[in-house]
């Protein structure tokens, strides 16, 4: 009698599963942006930083506070998207198209396309400077720089915008009640939003729950379980402060008729060290905030007023900046030490595959795929626990492949069970 050839061979299942696994793995790498400030005397060479970020972390965007050519060159031929800044003091000058052209010729053209320049920020938190000359020239400078980009046909690759502190808002105790500060609303923000909408560029804000929390609202600020806050006008419940801050910005934009303009988080973060009396300033809190932040903004959950959105986000900051003035916390926002090891673990390192194992159990093919970010020891604990236990030999659901994940802070083990 002729032996029946199985419809699907074990090999093909294994092959398909490994392919699927590779796809799943790629999906798991969520990108995040970071602010690369350089007010320090102990930072590693930019070329090493760029290589490290590109190869070893999930960071896929950096924002620079100027247009330092050494930094721009460092990101050449990396996968990282770069945002540059026109310093505040140059804003009045670049309202002149000749000067704007020169600025672009010097600071943009020599670096593209090998450096992936995607955005140009005109100043930083200009409205908070209360400097009338800068404020009155801000929108004209943005428009003129945009024209200079249009002349070179690169305006669809490089978007012009400017970051704002939440000091531009008033009455933001409830998110729905927040408005832009009177005077700025119609004279600066409205024409700016109009420009941003027309050029398909985002509105950029720098929300810092760190600067808004009290002893009672620390958990609310850190995205930890808490009783939350209800907006008494919309009756929407807020479970974290960042959502409330973003929805305040959204409400203010909506009143001006610009709720369709995208919101980008230009800066947010949490320091690891503060002055002696400060509460909630330690590596654990920083790790909670930034880790939960990454999960939240990339999850697609959105906010109560902006459901299902993800937010392009830039964590402040890449490194501690030891030469910054002000209170201790200002010098201690960094994610990495100067030797490029993480200050705390928030799953920001690119996972490296350290092993794939498969074995058969009755009619099941079990494939285990292990990845880790920083520590090997904990991974082996997980591996041993799983390899020795029976936890994955549960009855199968009707579909062909089931997938289970085990995670601890440093390692991740994905198991696929295939019905063979
Ligand atoms: C713009 O700048 C150029 C070059 O600096 C200068 O020659 C020109 O007079 C300026 N135009 C105006 C309107 O200020
Ligand atoms: C502040 O917001 C609340 C709603 O949250 C609103 O009832 C109140 O009128 C607002 N006050 C001002 C001055 O806009
Ligand atoms: C958000 O996603 C949920 C689930 O997919 C969907 O039911 C809802 O309509 C979406 N809301 C908006 C505003 O897109």
CSV table of N, CA, C and O and ligand atoms in Angstrom, one decimal, residues 96 98-99 102, ligand 1:
chain,number,residue,atom,x,y,z
A,96,UNK,N,14.1,86.9,6.8
A,96,UNK,CA,14.6,87.4,5.6
A,96,UNK,C,14.9,86.2,4.7
A,96,UNK,O,15.8,85.3,5.1
A,98,UNK,N,16.6,85.7,2.0
A,98,UNK,CA,18.0,85.5,1.6
A,98,UNK,C,18.8,84.8,2.8
A,98,UNK,O,19.5,83.8,2.5
A,99,UNK,N,18.5,85.2,4.0
A,99,UNK,CA,19.2,84.6,5.1
A,99,UNK,C,18.7,83.2,5.4
A,99,UNK,O,19.4,82.3,5.7
A,102,UNK,N,20.3,80.9,3.0
A,102,UNK,CA,21.7,80.6,3.5
A,102,UNK,C,21.7,79.6,4.6
A,102,UNK,O,22.6,78.7,4.7
B,1,LIG,C1,18.0,90.3,3.6
B,1,LIG,O1,19.3,90.0,3.8
B,1,LIG,C2,20.2,90.3,2.8
B,1,LIG,C3,21.6,89.6,3.0
B,1,LIG,O2,22.0,89.8,4.4
B,1,LIG,C4,20.3,91.8,2.7
B,1,LIG,O3,21.1,92.2,1.6
B,1,LIG,C5,18.9,92.4,2.4
B,1,LIG,O4,18.9,93.8,2.4
B,1,LIG,C6,17.9,91.9,3.5
B,1,LIG,N1,16.6,92.2,3.1
B,1,LIG,C7,15.8,92.9,3.9
B,1,LIG,C8,14.4,93.2,3.4
B,1,LIG,O5,16.1,93.2,5.0
